[in-house]
mmCIF file of C-alpha atoms in Angstrom:
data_model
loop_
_atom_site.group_PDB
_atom_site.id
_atom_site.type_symbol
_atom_site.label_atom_id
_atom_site.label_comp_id
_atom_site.label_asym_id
_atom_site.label_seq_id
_atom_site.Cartn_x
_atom_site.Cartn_y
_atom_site.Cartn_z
ATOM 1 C CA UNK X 216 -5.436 20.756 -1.615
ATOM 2 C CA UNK X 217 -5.058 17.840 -3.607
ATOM 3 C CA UNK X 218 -6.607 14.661 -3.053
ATOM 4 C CA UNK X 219 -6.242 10.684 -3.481
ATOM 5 C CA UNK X 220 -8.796 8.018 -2.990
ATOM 6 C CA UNK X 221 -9.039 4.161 -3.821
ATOM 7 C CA UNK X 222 -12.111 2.240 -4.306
ATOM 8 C CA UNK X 223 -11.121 0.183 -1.129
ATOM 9 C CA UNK X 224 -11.340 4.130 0.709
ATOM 10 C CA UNK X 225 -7.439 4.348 1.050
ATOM 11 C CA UNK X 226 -7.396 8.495 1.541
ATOM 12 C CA UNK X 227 -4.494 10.670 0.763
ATOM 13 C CA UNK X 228 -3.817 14.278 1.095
ATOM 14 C CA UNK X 229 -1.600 16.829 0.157
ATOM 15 C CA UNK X 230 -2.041 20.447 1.054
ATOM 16 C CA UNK X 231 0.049 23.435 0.163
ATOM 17 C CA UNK X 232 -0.140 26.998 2.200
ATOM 18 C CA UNK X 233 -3.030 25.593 4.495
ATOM 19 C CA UNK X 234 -1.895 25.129 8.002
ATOM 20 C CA UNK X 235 0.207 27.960 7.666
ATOM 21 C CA UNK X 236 1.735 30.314 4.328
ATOM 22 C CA UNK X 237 5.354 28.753 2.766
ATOM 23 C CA UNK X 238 4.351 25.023 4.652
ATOM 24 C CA UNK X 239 3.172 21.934 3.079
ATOM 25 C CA UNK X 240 0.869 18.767 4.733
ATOM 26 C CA UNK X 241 0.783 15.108 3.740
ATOM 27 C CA UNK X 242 -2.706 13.425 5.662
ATOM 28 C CA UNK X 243 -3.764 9.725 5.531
ATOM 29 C CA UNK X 244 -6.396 7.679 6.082
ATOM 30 C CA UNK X 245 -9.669 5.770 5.356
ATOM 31 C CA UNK X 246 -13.082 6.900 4.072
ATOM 32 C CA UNK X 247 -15.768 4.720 5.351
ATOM 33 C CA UNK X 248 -19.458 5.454 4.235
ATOM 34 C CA UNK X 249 -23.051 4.335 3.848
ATOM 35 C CA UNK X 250 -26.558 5.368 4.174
ATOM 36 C CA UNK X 251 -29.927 5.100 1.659
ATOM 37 C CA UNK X 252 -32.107 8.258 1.806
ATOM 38 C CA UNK X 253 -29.094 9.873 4.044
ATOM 39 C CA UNK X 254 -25.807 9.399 2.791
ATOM 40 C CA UNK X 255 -22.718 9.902 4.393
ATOM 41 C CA UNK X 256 -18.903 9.388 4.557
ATOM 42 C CA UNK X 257 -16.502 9.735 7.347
ATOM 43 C CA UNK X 258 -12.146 10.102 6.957
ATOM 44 C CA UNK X 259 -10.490 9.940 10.180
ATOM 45 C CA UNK X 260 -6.764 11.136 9.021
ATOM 46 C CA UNK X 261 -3.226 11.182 10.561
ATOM 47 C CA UNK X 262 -1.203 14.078 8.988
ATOM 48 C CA UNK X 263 2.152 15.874 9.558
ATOM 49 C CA UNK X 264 3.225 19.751 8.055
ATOM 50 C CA UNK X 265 6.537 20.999 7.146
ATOM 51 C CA UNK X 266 7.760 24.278 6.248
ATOM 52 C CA UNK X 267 6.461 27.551 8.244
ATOM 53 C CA UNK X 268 4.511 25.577 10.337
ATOM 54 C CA UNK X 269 5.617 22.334 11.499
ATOM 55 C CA UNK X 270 3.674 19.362 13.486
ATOM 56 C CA UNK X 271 1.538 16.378 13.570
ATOM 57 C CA UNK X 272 -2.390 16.372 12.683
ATOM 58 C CA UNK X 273 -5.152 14.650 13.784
ATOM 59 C CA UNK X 274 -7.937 15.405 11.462
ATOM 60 C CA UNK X 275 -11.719 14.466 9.990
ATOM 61 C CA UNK X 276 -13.379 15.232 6.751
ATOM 62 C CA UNK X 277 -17.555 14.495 7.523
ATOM 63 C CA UNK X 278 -19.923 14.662 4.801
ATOM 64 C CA UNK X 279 -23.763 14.158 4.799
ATOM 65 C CA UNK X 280 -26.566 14.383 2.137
ATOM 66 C CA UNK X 281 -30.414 13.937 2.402
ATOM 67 C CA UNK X 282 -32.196 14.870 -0.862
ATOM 68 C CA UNK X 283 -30.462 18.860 -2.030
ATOM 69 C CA UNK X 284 -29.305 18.668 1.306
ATOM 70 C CA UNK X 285 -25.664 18.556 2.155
ATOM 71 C CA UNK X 286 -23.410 19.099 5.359
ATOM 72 C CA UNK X 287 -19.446 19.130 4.898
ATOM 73 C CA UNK X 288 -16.682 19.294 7.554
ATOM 74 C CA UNK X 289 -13.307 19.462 7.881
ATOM 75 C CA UNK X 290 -11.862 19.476 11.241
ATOM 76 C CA UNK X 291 -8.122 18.976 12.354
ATOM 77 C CA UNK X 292 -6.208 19.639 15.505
ATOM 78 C CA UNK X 293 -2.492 20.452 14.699
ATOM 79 C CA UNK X 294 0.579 19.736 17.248
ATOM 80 C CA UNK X 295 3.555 21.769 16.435
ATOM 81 C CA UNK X 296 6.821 20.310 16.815
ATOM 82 C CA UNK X 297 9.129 23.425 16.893
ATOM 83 C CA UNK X 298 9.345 24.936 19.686
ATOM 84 C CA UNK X 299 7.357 28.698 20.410
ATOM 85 C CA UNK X 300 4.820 27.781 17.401
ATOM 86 C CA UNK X 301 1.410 27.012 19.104
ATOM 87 C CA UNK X 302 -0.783 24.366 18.706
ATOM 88 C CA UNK X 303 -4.055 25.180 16.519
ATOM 89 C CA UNK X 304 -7.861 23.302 16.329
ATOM 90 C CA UNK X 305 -9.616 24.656 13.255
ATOM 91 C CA UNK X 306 -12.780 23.743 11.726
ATOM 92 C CA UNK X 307 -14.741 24.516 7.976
ATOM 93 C CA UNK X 308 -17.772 23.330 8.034
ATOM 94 C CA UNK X 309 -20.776 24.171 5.197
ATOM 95 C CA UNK X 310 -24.770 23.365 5.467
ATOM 96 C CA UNK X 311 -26.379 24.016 2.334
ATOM 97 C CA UNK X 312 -29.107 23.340 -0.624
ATOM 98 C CA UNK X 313 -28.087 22.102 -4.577
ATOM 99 C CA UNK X 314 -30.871 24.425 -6.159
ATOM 100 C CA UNK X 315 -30.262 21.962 -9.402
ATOM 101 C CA UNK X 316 -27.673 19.788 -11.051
ATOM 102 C CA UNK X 317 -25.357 23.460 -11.594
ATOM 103 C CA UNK X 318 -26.609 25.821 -8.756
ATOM 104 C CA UNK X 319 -25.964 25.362 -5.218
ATOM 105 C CA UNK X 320 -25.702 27.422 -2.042
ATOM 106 C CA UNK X 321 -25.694 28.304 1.882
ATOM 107 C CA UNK X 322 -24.057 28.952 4.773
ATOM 108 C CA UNK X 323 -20.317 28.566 5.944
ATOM 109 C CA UNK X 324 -18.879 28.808 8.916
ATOM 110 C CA UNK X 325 -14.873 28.802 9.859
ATOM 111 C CA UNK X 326 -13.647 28.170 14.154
ATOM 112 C CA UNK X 327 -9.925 28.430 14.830
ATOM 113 C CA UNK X 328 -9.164 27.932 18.486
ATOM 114 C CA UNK X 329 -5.129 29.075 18.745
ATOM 115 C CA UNK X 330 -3.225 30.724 21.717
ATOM 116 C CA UNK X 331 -6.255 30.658 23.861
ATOM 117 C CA UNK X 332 -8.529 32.773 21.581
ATOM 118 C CA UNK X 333 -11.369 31.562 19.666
ATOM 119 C CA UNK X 334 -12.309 32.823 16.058
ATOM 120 C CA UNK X 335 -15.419 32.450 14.885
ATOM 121 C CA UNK X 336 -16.355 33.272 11.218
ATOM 122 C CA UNK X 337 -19.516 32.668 8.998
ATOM 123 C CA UNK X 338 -20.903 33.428 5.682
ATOM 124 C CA UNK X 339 -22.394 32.389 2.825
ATOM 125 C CA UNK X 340 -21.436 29.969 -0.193
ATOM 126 C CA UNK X 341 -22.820 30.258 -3.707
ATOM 127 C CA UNK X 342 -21.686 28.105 -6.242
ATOM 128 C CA UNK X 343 -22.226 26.389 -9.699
ATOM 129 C CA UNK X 344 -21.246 22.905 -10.874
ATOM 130 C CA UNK X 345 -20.185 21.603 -14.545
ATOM 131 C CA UNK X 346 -19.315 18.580 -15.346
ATOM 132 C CA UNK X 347 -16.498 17.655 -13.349
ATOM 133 C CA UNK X 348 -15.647 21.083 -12.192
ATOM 134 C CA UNK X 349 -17.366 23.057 -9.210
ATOM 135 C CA UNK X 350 -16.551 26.671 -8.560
ATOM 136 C CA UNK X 351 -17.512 27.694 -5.059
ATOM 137 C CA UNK X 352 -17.367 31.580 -3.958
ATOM 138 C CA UNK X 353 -17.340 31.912 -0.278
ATOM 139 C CA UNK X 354 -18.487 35.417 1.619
ATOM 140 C CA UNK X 355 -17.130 35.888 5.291
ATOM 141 C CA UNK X 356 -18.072 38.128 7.661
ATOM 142 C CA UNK X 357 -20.303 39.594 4.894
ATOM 143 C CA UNK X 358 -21.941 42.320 6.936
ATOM 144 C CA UNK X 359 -18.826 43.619 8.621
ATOM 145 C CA UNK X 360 -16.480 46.426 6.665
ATOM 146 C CA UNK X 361 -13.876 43.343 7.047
ATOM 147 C CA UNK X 362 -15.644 41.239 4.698
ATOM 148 C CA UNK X 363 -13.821 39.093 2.077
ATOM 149 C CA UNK X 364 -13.794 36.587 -0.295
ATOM 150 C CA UNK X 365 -12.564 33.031 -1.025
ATOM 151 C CA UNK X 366 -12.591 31.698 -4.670
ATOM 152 C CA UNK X 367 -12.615 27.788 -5.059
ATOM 153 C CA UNK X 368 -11.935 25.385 -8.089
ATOM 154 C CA UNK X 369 -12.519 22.201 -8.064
ATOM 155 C CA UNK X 370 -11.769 19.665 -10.516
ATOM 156 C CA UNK X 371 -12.457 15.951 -10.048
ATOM 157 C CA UNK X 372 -11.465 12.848 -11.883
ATOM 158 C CA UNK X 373 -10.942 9.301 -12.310
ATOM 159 C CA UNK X 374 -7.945 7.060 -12.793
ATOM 160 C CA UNK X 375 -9.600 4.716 -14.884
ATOM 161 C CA UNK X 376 -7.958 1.268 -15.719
ATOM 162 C CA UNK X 377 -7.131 -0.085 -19.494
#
């Protein structure tokens, strides 16, 4: 997933091999935000997928923090256009505590709602931050012989103007 956003909150997003393997996603939209002790922004986003999977997405990315408190969210429901794919809600959605400036963790929790049958996963997140670079490492279904793991990195920057 790569990401675009302007000062003004214009949101763009392009995602590769997330709907679905061999398909790729272009979202829009605006992040709107605000809060003191509680902060918190919100990016309602329009989106369409081509490839494997193909359809049109209506999606939200939610995040929340209060002191080394933070709650994330990402939340789409996908309409496919071809016909015998099925539609799809899914949701990723984290609650947990930045131990410092580098260490963070908690809990995750995936929900994929697809051909009538609910999915429900959860697990942990443990992470550490540098700089401009934060590499997550995700746990699901941890106490379950089907356990596995999901490896983030993030890198963040700014388009700065001469």
């Amino acid at each position: 997933v790569t990401h675009y956003q302007s000062k003004k909150g214009i949101y763009a997003e392009l995602r590769y091999n997330y709907e679905e393997m061999q398909t790729v996603s272009l979202y829009g939209g605006k992040t709107f935000g605000g809060g003191n002790d509680m902060k918190f922004t919100l990016t309602p986003m329009v989106g369409f997928s081509i490839g494997k999977f193909s359809g049109v997405s209506l999606a939200t990315n939610a995040d929340a923090e209060w002191k080394n408190f933070y709650l994330s969210s990402q939340t789409q429901y996908s309409i496919a256009t071809r016909s015998g794919a099925d539609n799809f809600f899914f949701s990723w959605s984290e609650l947990g505590y930045s131990l410092s400036d580098n260490f963070f963790g908690g809990v995750a929790f995936q929900y994929t709602l697809q051909r009538g049958a609910e999915n429900i996963e959860s697990g942990f997140v443990a992470g550490m931050n540098f700089k401009n670079v934060s590499i997550p490492v995700y746990v699901f279904s941890p106490f379950k012989a089907g356990r596995y793991f999901v490896v983030g990195l993030n890198y963040e920057f700014d388009f700065k103007k001469k």
